[in-house]
XYZ file of C-alpha atoms in Angstrom:
749
model
C 98.613 129.318 89.547
C 99.312 132.896 90.421
C 102.376 134.979 91.145
C 102.938 138.629 91.886
C 104.528 140.190 88.814
C 107.975 141.668 89.050
C 109.390 144.404 86.858
C 108.553 144.021 83.195
C 112.065 145.050 82.235
C 113.200 142.802 79.387
C 115.875 140.269 80.297
C 118.353 140.206 77.463
C 120.124 136.960 76.620
C 122.558 138.899 74.416
C 122.813 136.073 71.898
C 124.352 138.146 69.160
C 127.210 139.729 71.100
C 128.871 136.884 72.956
C 132.446 137.167 74.232
C 135.006 135.964 71.741
C 136.305 133.360 74.173
C 132.947 131.662 74.695
C 133.094 128.133 73.224
C 131.205 127.699 70.018
C 128.425 125.124 69.825
C 129.656 121.704 68.765
C 129.027 120.785 65.140
C 126.716 120.136 63.461
C 124.484 122.415 65.576
C 124.410 125.924 64.136
C 124.340 129.027 66.335
C 121.482 130.646 64.421
C 119.378 127.476 64.864
C 119.878 127.714 68.613
C 119.100 131.439 68.617
C 115.808 130.727 66.880
C 114.901 128.093 69.470
C 115.572 130.531 72.300
C 113.411 133.141 70.592
C 110.371 130.994 69.747
C 108.261 128.898 72.175
C 106.736 127.086 69.190
C 110.138 126.016 67.870
C 111.246 124.915 71.330
C 108.029 122.915 71.660
C 108.718 121.261 68.316
C 112.252 120.426 69.448
C 110.942 118.749 72.585
C 108.624 116.721 70.399
C 111.622 115.607 68.282
C 113.539 114.585 71.406
C 110.558 112.539 72.513
C 110.327 110.798 69.131
C 114.010 109.904 69.418
C 113.323 108.622 72.966
C 115.739 111.094 74.512
C 113.013 112.282 76.877
C 109.649 110.864 77.917
C 106.170 111.865 76.743
C 105.593 112.825 80.392
C 108.417 115.372 80.198
C 107.008 116.992 77.083
C 103.508 116.916 78.516
C 104.644 118.681 81.682
C 106.422 121.424 79.723
C 103.299 121.993 77.639
C 101.196 122.139 80.787
C 103.463 124.879 82.123
C 103.042 126.768 78.856
C 99.251 126.411 78.983
C 99.018 127.542 82.595
C 101.268 130.515 81.860
C 99.100 131.497 78.904
C 96.047 131.409 81.159
C 97.830 133.974 83.333
C 98.460 136.166 80.303
C 102.155 135.284 80.107
C 104.052 134.265 76.976
C 106.362 131.621 78.438
C 110.005 132.127 77.535
C 111.397 129.177 75.485
C 114.192 128.629 78.024
C 111.642 128.151 80.830
C 109.787 125.702 78.584
C 113.042 123.773 78.046
C 113.956 123.744 81.749
C 110.463 122.519 82.637
C 110.953 119.468 80.428
C 114.477 118.885 81.724
C 113.539 118.969 85.418
C 110.847 116.370 84.709
C 113.414 114.331 82.769
C 115.808 114.417 85.739
C 113.118 113.250 88.157
C 112.606 110.279 85.851
C 116.326 109.527 86.236
C 116.130 109.517 90.032
C 116.988 113.141 90.806
C 114.809 115.146 93.182
C 115.583 118.418 91.384
C 117.938 119.913 88.830
C 120.779 122.057 90.120
C 121.096 124.791 87.527
C 124.628 125.696 88.618
C 125.801 122.176 87.799
C 123.617 122.016 84.710
C 125.156 125.089 83.114
C 128.644 123.940 84.085
C 128.342 120.470 82.515
C 124.979 119.859 80.868
C 126.159 116.833 78.878
C 127.031 114.636 81.838
C 124.276 115.992 84.097
C 121.500 115.177 81.618
C 123.052 112.201 79.780
C 121.337 113.449 76.637
C 121.347 112.083 74.092
C 121.284 108.649 75.731
C 124.363 106.558 75.102
C 122.338 103.850 73.347
C 120.655 106.384 71.072
C 120.976 105.594 67.365
C 121.685 109.233 66.599
C 125.277 110.373 66.445
C 126.599 112.924 68.877
C 125.768 116.415 67.708
C 122.144 115.817 66.846
C 119.871 114.045 64.411
C 120.446 115.055 60.806
C 117.774 114.524 58.181
C 118.787 116.243 54.991
C 119.440 119.821 56.090
C 117.594 119.411 59.412
C 119.667 119.316 62.573
C 118.234 118.514 65.989
C 120.321 120.371 68.593
C 121.255 118.753 71.867
C 120.507 120.373 75.247
C 124.112 121.326 75.987
C 124.415 123.258 72.724
C 121.336 125.300 73.652
C 122.317 125.908 77.250
C 125.823 126.929 76.180
C 124.303 130.118 74.763
C 122.647 131.143 78.039
C 124.176 132.169 81.345
C 123.139 130.827 84.732
C 122.307 134.350 85.855
C 119.957 134.939 82.922
C 118.202 131.616 83.462
C 117.640 132.375 87.158
C 116.270 135.811 86.247
C 113.871 134.311 83.710
C 112.670 131.680 86.197
C 112.208 134.309 88.882
C 110.036 136.286 86.465
C 107.961 133.278 85.300
C 104.427 132.881 86.663
C 104.909 129.098 86.947
C 107.823 129.421 89.364
C 108.037 130.570 92.987
C 110.156 130.025 96.069
C 107.503 127.656 97.388
C 105.471 130.286 99.214
C 103.000 130.328 96.309
C 101.207 127.368 94.784
C 103.200 127.059 91.571
C 104.100 123.856 89.672
C 107.825 124.713 89.808
C 109.840 125.795 92.843
C 113.219 127.528 92.679
C 115.337 127.254 95.819
C 118.678 129.019 95.357
C 119.919 127.311 92.149
C 117.804 124.152 92.513
C 114.689 123.823 90.374
C 112.028 121.377 91.629
C 108.711 119.985 90.612
C 106.574 121.300 93.441
C 105.610 117.806 94.607
C 109.224 116.806 95.164
C 110.065 120.100 96.841
C 107.279 119.356 99.333
C 108.563 115.805 99.888
C 112.030 117.107 100.662
C 110.625 119.801 102.938
C 108.462 117.349 104.910
C 111.356 114.928 105.421
C 113.700 117.693 106.562
C 111.075 119.101 108.937
C 110.368 115.640 110.371
C 114.049 114.946 111.009
C 114.849 118.390 112.408
C 111.876 118.309 114.767
C 112.992 114.984 116.205
C 116.626 116.022 116.479
C 115.558 119.127 118.398
C 113.560 117.195 121.006
C 115.243 117.017 124.387
C 116.032 113.506 125.598
C 115.690 112.319 129.207
C 118.891 110.368 128.506
C 120.877 113.536 127.810
C 122.045 113.699 131.411
C 124.495 110.808 131.592
C 123.946 110.611 135.381
C 120.143 110.406 135.267
C 118.289 107.258 136.324
C 117.272 106.521 132.726
C 120.817 106.942 131.432
C 122.050 104.639 134.199
C 119.463 102.055 133.130
C 120.724 102.349 129.542
C 124.295 101.748 130.689
C 123.257 98.667 132.703
C 121.266 97.331 129.751
C 124.218 97.759 127.382
C 126.498 95.901 129.812
C 124.007 93.038 129.971
C 123.695 92.957 126.188
C 127.341 93.451 125.188
C 129.312 92.534 128.290
C 131.910 94.738 129.993
C 133.507 97.308 127.649
C 136.882 96.183 126.322
C 137.870 97.102 122.762
C 135.754 99.743 121.110
C 132.471 98.181 119.965
C 130.681 100.197 117.304
C 127.477 98.206 117.776
C 127.438 99.288 121.410
C 128.088 102.911 120.424
C 125.301 102.746 117.832
C 122.822 101.460 120.426
C 123.692 104.252 122.848
C 123.595 106.968 120.200
C 120.260 105.819 118.759
C 118.669 105.431 122.189
C 118.912 109.133 123.041
C 117.425 110.572 119.827
C 113.936 110.425 118.321
C 115.615 110.045 114.925
C 118.670 107.908 114.201
C 120.453 106.097 111.395
C 122.546 102.933 111.753
C 124.540 102.202 108.611
C 127.047 99.495 107.794
C 128.103 97.042 105.145
C 127.077 93.377 104.923
C 127.884 91.355 107.997
C 128.472 94.341 110.270
C 125.517 93.344 112.447
C 122.793 95.890 111.728
C 120.028 93.447 112.689
C 121.826 92.309 115.851
C 122.433 95.930 116.805
C 118.846 97.064 116.376
C 117.466 94.073 118.299
C 119.752 94.930 121.221
C 118.768 98.580 120.881
C 115.077 97.695 121.133
C 115.755 95.521 124.168
C 117.596 98.429 125.818
C 114.764 100.850 125.014
C 112.205 98.453 126.498
C 114.388 98.077 129.598
C 114.399 101.870 130.019
C 110.618 101.986 129.476
C 110.121 99.234 132.057
C 112.032 101.250 134.662
C 110.519 104.595 133.722
C 108.267 106.137 136.315
C 106.848 108.482 133.677
C 105.589 105.540 131.618
C 104.501 103.511 134.638
C 106.398 100.520 133.308
C 104.423 100.543 130.037
C 106.551 99.222 127.158
C 106.903 100.858 123.763
C 104.718 99.939 120.821
C 107.284 98.897 118.186
C 106.809 98.137 114.487
C 109.362 96.707 112.045
C 109.187 97.399 108.312
C 111.155 97.116 105.073
C 110.590 98.601 101.593
C 109.932 95.289 99.761
C 108.472 91.885 100.519
C 111.839 90.228 99.940
C 113.608 92.578 102.349
C 110.858 92.070 104.923
C 111.104 88.278 104.579
C 114.885 88.338 105.008
C 114.620 90.469 108.147
C 111.920 88.109 109.399
C 114.338 85.224 109.008
C 117.137 86.853 110.973
C 115.377 88.833 113.666
C 113.716 85.893 115.412
C 117.073 84.232 116.018
C 118.585 87.511 117.216
C 115.770 87.980 119.742
C 116.137 84.402 121.002
C 119.787 85.070 121.851
C 119.073 88.136 123.991
C 119.925 87.790 127.715
C 116.539 89.227 128.680
C 116.658 87.900 132.238
C 119.749 90.023 132.882
C 118.124 93.256 131.724
C 116.510 95.778 134.042
C 112.882 96.665 133.451
C 111.458 93.131 133.263
C 111.811 92.792 129.489
C 110.129 89.699 127.980
C 110.362 88.158 124.479
C 106.911 89.556 123.709
C 108.287 93.085 124.134
C 110.557 92.683 121.068
C 108.568 92.223 117.830
C 109.766 89.651 115.319
C 107.185 90.193 112.599
C 108.274 92.468 109.754
C 105.907 94.036 107.264
C 106.414 96.046 104.098
C 106.166 99.808 104.366
C 103.252 99.823 101.950
C 101.306 97.389 104.144
C 102.235 99.303 107.275
C 101.053 102.624 105.851
C 97.966 101.091 104.259
C 98.328 101.315 100.495
C 95.423 102.451 98.389
C 95.381 100.854 94.928
C 96.046 103.158 91.979
C 97.055 106.104 94.143
C 100.132 107.413 95.953
C 98.065 108.064 99.065
C 98.047 105.861 102.145
C 95.403 105.121 104.762
C 97.767 106.305 107.483
C 98.678 109.962 107.075
C 98.696 113.239 109.007
C 94.979 112.804 109.750
C 95.221 109.104 110.679
C 98.535 108.483 112.418
C 100.139 105.121 113.060
C 99.741 103.726 116.570
C 103.451 103.346 117.179
C 106.111 104.609 119.572
C 109.148 103.269 117.718
C 109.394 102.458 114.009
C 112.391 100.566 112.628
C 112.890 100.514 108.845
C 115.462 98.142 107.354
C 117.077 98.488 103.903
C 116.462 102.223 104.014
C 118.678 102.815 100.971
C 115.781 101.524 98.863
C 113.315 104.156 100.086
C 112.604 106.979 97.652
C 111.698 110.562 98.525
C 107.953 110.026 98.036
C 107.723 107.021 100.360
C 109.954 108.553 103.035
C 107.779 111.668 103.107
C 104.735 109.429 103.581
C 106.455 107.745 106.536
C 106.993 111.091 108.263
C 103.402 112.101 107.511
C 102.067 108.979 109.250
C 104.348 109.070 112.321
C 103.156 110.662 115.560
C 105.239 113.738 116.385
C 106.939 112.051 119.330
C 107.496 108.647 117.684
C 111.081 107.456 117.343
C 112.293 106.551 113.842
C 115.315 104.267 113.354
C 116.682 103.715 109.845
C 118.957 100.780 108.998
C 120.855 100.339 105.757
C 124.074 100.303 103.799
C 124.870 103.848 102.688
C 127.077 102.557 99.852
C 124.396 100.514 98.121
C 122.420 101.672 95.127
C 119.860 104.354 95.808
C 116.151 103.807 95.259
C 114.853 103.165 91.756
C 112.617 106.238 92.000
C 113.658 109.791 92.809
C 115.842 110.407 95.815
C 118.794 108.940 97.690
C 117.631 109.692 101.221
C 119.880 107.316 103.171
C 122.932 108.291 101.129
C 122.357 111.976 101.882
C 121.810 111.347 105.578
C 125.066 109.383 105.761
C 127.315 111.658 103.704
C 129.464 112.381 106.763
C 129.094 109.016 108.521
C 132.600 107.715 107.777
C 134.194 110.464 109.891
C 131.326 110.578 112.421
C 131.861 114.260 113.408
C 130.776 113.698 117.018
C 130.963 116.835 119.131
C 132.901 116.859 122.423
C 129.555 116.763 124.242
C 128.467 113.648 122.330
C 131.857 112.006 122.804
C 131.790 112.578 126.567
C 128.231 111.273 126.805
C 129.085 108.129 124.812
C 132.111 107.466 127.008
C 130.013 107.831 130.162
C 127.313 105.471 128.868
C 129.415 102.855 127.031
C 132.842 103.062 128.632
C 134.434 103.559 125.188
C 136.623 106.553 124.378
C 135.806 108.073 121.003
C 138.847 108.179 118.664
C 140.077 111.645 117.766
C 139.463 111.035 114.068
C 135.722 110.622 114.789
C 135.452 113.855 116.797
C 134.585 117.305 115.482
C 133.885 120.369 117.572
C 131.725 121.752 114.765
C 129.712 118.576 114.205
C 126.160 119.099 112.974
C 123.011 117.934 114.845
C 122.399 115.187 112.271
C 125.933 113.826 112.801
C 125.064 113.108 116.447
C 122.291 110.741 115.330
C 124.179 108.721 112.695
C 126.181 105.633 113.671
C 128.341 103.588 111.325
C 129.183 99.945 112.023
C 132.749 99.291 110.927
C 133.562 95.618 111.567
C 132.331 92.749 109.386
C 131.443 89.606 111.326
C 130.506 87.645 108.214
C 133.678 87.639 106.162
C 137.141 86.656 107.290
C 140.029 89.068 106.753
C 141.201 87.134 103.692
C 137.722 86.800 102.155
C 137.702 87.643 98.455
C 134.153 89.006 98.655
C 135.194 91.371 101.430
C 138.408 92.400 99.679
C 136.721 93.006 96.339
C 133.767 94.890 97.834
C 136.017 97.178 99.887
C 138.268 97.859 96.887
C 135.286 98.775 94.730
C 133.713 100.904 97.457
C 136.903 102.866 98.104
C 137.947 103.090 94.439
C 141.149 101.143 95.176
C 140.521 98.265 92.781
C 143.999 97.574 91.422
C 145.685 95.086 89.116
C 146.689 92.839 92.023
C 143.087 92.306 93.202
C 141.872 91.797 89.648
C 144.616 89.241 89.046
C 143.719 87.403 92.260
C 140.069 87.212 91.141
C 141.096 86.058 87.677
C 143.582 83.413 88.855
C 141.379 81.952 91.598
C 143.596 83.100 94.442
C 140.534 83.773 96.588
C 138.567 80.838 97.953
C 135.198 82.522 97.481
C 135.595 84.685 94.342
C 136.269 83.777 90.721
C 136.326 85.912 87.580
C 135.371 83.162 85.172
C 136.561 84.758 81.933
C 139.007 87.241 83.442
C 141.946 85.912 81.433
C 140.340 87.147 78.223
C 140.026 90.978 78.173
C 137.624 90.963 75.207
C 135.954 87.549 75.122
C 133.967 86.316 72.172
C 130.351 87.171 73.084
C 129.028 83.712 72.199
C 131.622 82.063 74.442
C 130.868 84.380 77.384
C 127.123 83.858 77.015
C 127.595 80.082 76.828
C 129.649 80.292 80.016
C 126.730 82.023 81.733
C 124.435 79.154 80.764
C 126.816 76.487 82.026
C 127.343 78.403 85.236
C 123.603 78.828 85.732
C 122.995 75.080 85.639
C 125.821 73.795 87.808
C 127.345 76.767 89.588
C 130.642 75.236 88.345
C 132.151 74.508 91.761
C 135.324 73.381 89.999
C 135.897 77.006 89.021
C 136.740 77.756 92.623
C 140.178 76.688 93.680
C 139.085 74.106 96.245
C 135.388 73.515 96.771
C 134.501 73.936 100.435
C 137.908 75.268 101.399
C 136.608 78.773 101.998
C 135.808 79.825 105.546
C 133.507 82.430 106.959
C 134.511 84.626 109.881
C 133.748 81.994 112.545
C 135.892 79.472 110.636
C 133.012 77.252 109.557
C 133.289 75.693 106.063
C 131.387 77.478 103.347
C 128.456 75.631 101.760
C 129.407 74.561 98.225
C 128.518 76.851 95.312
C 125.458 75.713 93.374
C 123.435 76.601 90.287
C 119.794 76.220 89.322
C 120.069 72.426 88.974
C 119.508 72.099 92.732
C 116.016 73.582 92.902
C 114.992 71.962 89.609
C 116.137 68.566 90.864
C 113.965 68.937 93.964
C 111.010 70.062 91.873
C 111.325 67.336 89.220
C 112.118 64.340 91.437
C 109.672 64.516 94.324
C 107.258 61.670 95.086
C 104.171 63.655 96.040
C 100.830 62.976 94.314
C 97.130 63.759 94.618
C 96.930 61.785 97.878
C 99.661 63.817 99.544
C 98.401 66.323 102.138
C 98.712 69.994 101.358
C 101.198 70.442 104.197
C 103.634 68.162 102.327
C 103.280 70.248 99.186
C 103.904 73.363 101.263
C 107.023 71.757 102.708
C 108.285 70.875 99.223
C 107.616 74.400 97.988
C 109.588 75.865 100.891
C 112.533 73.579 100.078
C 112.411 74.497 96.384
C 112.182 78.227 97.103
C 115.093 78.000 99.525
C 117.164 76.051 96.994
C 116.354 78.582 94.277
C 117.535 81.444 96.486
C 120.939 79.763 96.843
C 122.021 81.018 93.416
C 121.166 84.137 91.422
C 122.410 85.732 88.225
C 122.539 89.516 88.492
C 122.709 91.871 85.509
C 123.532 95.551 85.301
C 121.231 96.133 82.328
C 117.651 95.244 81.526
C 117.685 95.044 77.734
C 120.044 93.522 75.184
C 121.979 90.236 75.114
C 123.803 91.140 78.352
C 120.657 92.344 80.109
C 117.993 90.582 82.114
C 115.730 90.004 79.120
C 118.441 88.403 76.996
C 119.983 86.324 79.813
C 116.606 85.019 81.018
C 115.770 83.819 77.510
C 119.237 82.331 77.054
C 119.209 80.413 80.336
C 115.673 79.133 79.786
C 116.606 77.743 76.361
C 119.719 76.140 77.824
C 117.735 74.517 80.653
C 115.271 73.221 78.061
C 118.091 71.728 75.984
C 119.449 70.056 79.136
C 115.905 68.723 79.841
C 115.615 70.460 83.205
C 112.389 72.186 82.077
C 109.724 71.204 79.529
C 109.497 74.508 77.667
C 111.285 77.844 77.596
C 108.367 80.237 77.041
C 105.079 80.938 78.756
C 104.161 79.011 81.876
C 105.846 75.726 82.775
C 106.806 73.804 85.920
C 109.976 75.259 87.379
C 109.536 78.757 85.975
C 110.753 81.264 88.589
C 108.929 84.588 88.538
C 109.531 87.997 90.072
C 106.590 90.252 90.918
C 107.290 93.676 89.400
C 104.400 95.661 90.854
C 102.347 95.707 94.031
C 99.160 93.619 93.810
C 97.111 94.472 96.869
C 94.291 92.080 95.985
C 96.665 89.108 96.026
C 98.815 90.505 98.795
C 101.919 90.381 96.600
C 104.515 93.123 96.627
C 107.108 94.294 94.133
C 110.134 92.012 94.577
C 108.318 88.856 95.722
C 109.660 85.671 94.085
C 107.643 82.531 93.334
C 108.231 79.150 91.667
C 105.770 77.445 89.307
C 104.633 73.905 90.223
C 102.494 71.309 88.538
C 100.039 70.110 91.207
C 97.363 67.340 90.885
C 94.657 69.136 92.826
C 92.019 69.654 90.132
C 89.786 67.069 88.481
C 88.891 66.392 84.862
C 85.379 65.671 83.609
C 85.763 62.041 84.620
C 86.627 63.067 88.152
C 90.239 61.996 87.824
C 93.120 64.113 89.144
C 94.744 66.388 86.592
C 97.867 68.469 86.790
C 97.414 72.220 87.092
C 99.999 74.966 87.288
C 100.216 76.972 90.494
C 102.835 79.486 91.588
C 104.150 79.060 95.142
C 105.001 82.247 97.026
C 106.324 82.294 100.590
C 103.961 83.896 103.082
C 105.258 87.234 104.337
C 103.778 86.938 107.836
C 106.719 84.965 109.242
C 104.644 81.764 109.405
C 106.730 79.706 106.921
C 103.498 79.187 105.032
C 102.991 78.982 101.254
C 100.477 80.797 99.101
C 99.478 78.964 95.903
C 98.292 81.329 93.176
C 97.017 80.563 89.690
C 99.217 82.018 86.919
C 96.168 83.604 85.317
C 95.780 85.895 88.325
C 99.336 87.229 88.101
C 99.578 90.398 86.012
C 102.908 92.140 86.715
C 105.808 89.706 86.655
C 108.830 88.469 84.745
C 110.988 85.344 84.615
C 113.836 85.616 87.094
C 116.733 83.324 86.256
C 118.418 86.722 86.054
C 117.405 89.930 87.793
C 118.830 93.425 87.775
C 121.148 94.451 90.570
C 118.543 97.056 91.503
C 115.911 94.352 92.016
C 118.314 92.288 94.132
C 118.532 94.925 96.857
C 117.191 93.602 100.130
C 118.181 90.052 99.139
C 121.167 87.813 99.774
C 122.159 84.614 98.022
C 124.580 81.855 98.910
C 126.139 82.221 95.458
C 125.813 85.230 93.154
C 127.004 85.566 89.576
C 127.340 89.152 88.350
C 127.149 89.647 84.583
C 128.670 92.854 83.220
C 128.118 93.917 79.590
C 130.661 94.468 76.847
C 130.623 98.267 77.086
C 130.347 101.005 79.687
C 127.114 102.923 80.215
C 125.967 105.613 82.690
C 124.121 102.991 84.736
C 127.392 101.166 85.424
C 128.521 102.767 88.669
C 130.563 102.004 91.753
C 127.366 101.602 93.762
C 125.972 99.070 91.309
C 129.123 96.921 91.329
C 129.373 97.095 95.128
C 125.707 96.149 95.538
C 126.092 93.209 93.141
C 129.133 91.865 94.986
C 127.592 92.218 98.435
C 124.465 90.242 97.503
C 126.745 87.171 97.756
C 126.778 85.553 101.173
C 129.429 82.896 100.530
C 130.395 82.692 96.846
C 130.760 85.332 94.144
C 131.485 84.785 90.476
C 131.896 87.330 87.701
C 131.435 87.131 83.935
C 132.232 90.153 81.776
C 131.694 91.077 78.173
C 134.780 93.279 78.388
C 137.318 93.374 81.220
C 137.626 97.170 81.094
C 133.959 97.604 82.060
C 134.643 96.437 85.616
C 137.555 98.821 86.092
C 135.842 101.784 84.459
C 132.525 101.322 86.279
C 134.202 101.742 89.651
C 135.216 105.299 88.683
C 131.588 106.300 88.025
C 129.447 107.258 91.008
C 125.766 107.987 91.487
C 125.290 111.731 92.018
C 121.628 112.492 92.590
C 120.614 116.120 92.788
C 118.769 117.036 95.979
C 118.766 119.708 98.647
C 118.008 117.488 101.663
C 121.551 117.354 103.034
C 121.912 121.131 102.723
C 118.585 121.713 104.468
C 119.672 119.522 107.376
C 123.057 121.232 107.645
C 121.445 124.622 108.180
C 120.868 125.781 111.770
């Protein structure tokens, strides 16, 4: 670490002569305590250690701050305590999903930006008091420093640069980054901008290739009548080496991208430059579950394509139907963030399609751009309103910030009209639209839910922050065919009663809770399948007639049926810990199923135990998010040579073969029981019937995106159980705001 020294002029924090109107630190923090912290690196270090002991910040955060101090000392610099504090805080924010920490926002509202102390901390607001000892909170310290002084101190620090030097911290305007995440953001922005800047042979709407695109779209969508946003999305994505197609559930993202790929292959087949050679296309998703779901839907979408009507001699073999995980595609290396495919070993691909892109964090997206050939086309699919990735970054959300209003330039609008026959509405046009806007398409019509669907109504109200008393009353009173708020009539239910309701619901799905079972209709007016609970998969598992003489193919068939039945119903929780979290609900449901004699035990391994893989296991070929069911199978022999029952966990194969992989429980290391899963873990999945469990109090994790994601995991039925009715209403007003500079980078010329 090295940095050219600036002037040694002392930067004064002027702690003793503050303006009279500056707010005083909140009690019980004392001003002179804070002054001492800002004057002594040792005292600041000790404070960070206290915060770690109270679990306000992680050991990693403290360790990083101390590393910065050590490296600075090696350069002959006495690190200022404020820089030590900010080093720990930027690491803390990365752990909370932020790519950086925006110091302007931090100094304006440190309490809400940092969420320190945590809401579930045992210490009272104002700090930990032990006798006469007070542990100040971050906002009380930062309140005594100005943004300007902090920027000056960071600019002077040896550990910080603008990125041109190899320093562990990077300051870009008012955003402070860990260098690694600054590089991720930079690589993603460079990869997108380079592709957006590439000229397209389709740009001339009267060229042969553009004419082929228009003919292909007519074959795929029919003659243009009413404005079709799927058609517009295909046209827009076809002319750019980078594109995003976003839309809510049922808007047809899979159908759209399959038609897009068919159109691109038609153009390639007619292209003299390519000599009729078709594109090499790969399909990927962030998790095994998301890949499996896309596998299920894409084959049917390809089979419905009118390929014989397309120009370019497109065949079914030209449209891939096999989906892999991104980690498998890139070639994961165990125990490292590096991949086999990188800038020195590029993927052999012309077009890469990534589904469920909202789940991709900054690290993984940067790795995708590293592994893509410079001319390869990247197409991202996803719902911009879903939860962001668990790790740092909200890439899709940033790319789609302006998607609702499109911002298509007059040039783009004219081109789209020439290619598709659709006139672009005035409200989607913008003469000052940015280059990224011209590559983002939003699907706006749901083909899954009817206009009067409760799931659709509730999801839209949550997403637009228009959830009112009328919609809540309709959910509570069963006025929707497909939505029920089971304990909505009781604003503050007795916890034991609400938890018992969860157990009952988990077993049966309580179809009687819905106004008329089977009355609901999906958009094409077909009856909805009835709501179910976990009794369905357990009944299949416990009442089969297979034995040691049954061929393995029959056991595979049974496992597929059980796994499909299990995926019909899922409890989703906002929290992980506590009685309302995944850990408490899983234990509660297991004990209830044991009491009802659906399972033989409630702990450890037993037939019927559903498990969720929580970490990638490359040796077993299992990925984070894969779900399996435990079976008792008579395949082993005892000492007398007689068949004996042995536990095996059945996982669906992820190669699209409908096969089953049977794995011994002893080989599974990272997993948890999954009668309930977090809403975060449910991303990339859909269930016939979903029950969302909300806790009895609000927390920072309870956001609009979380509620929306939980609701939209339901394909046909949605039920809600709350510990407190106000939590639903209040959560909708909280939004995920992840600090990053990606959108700003892409908006710059």
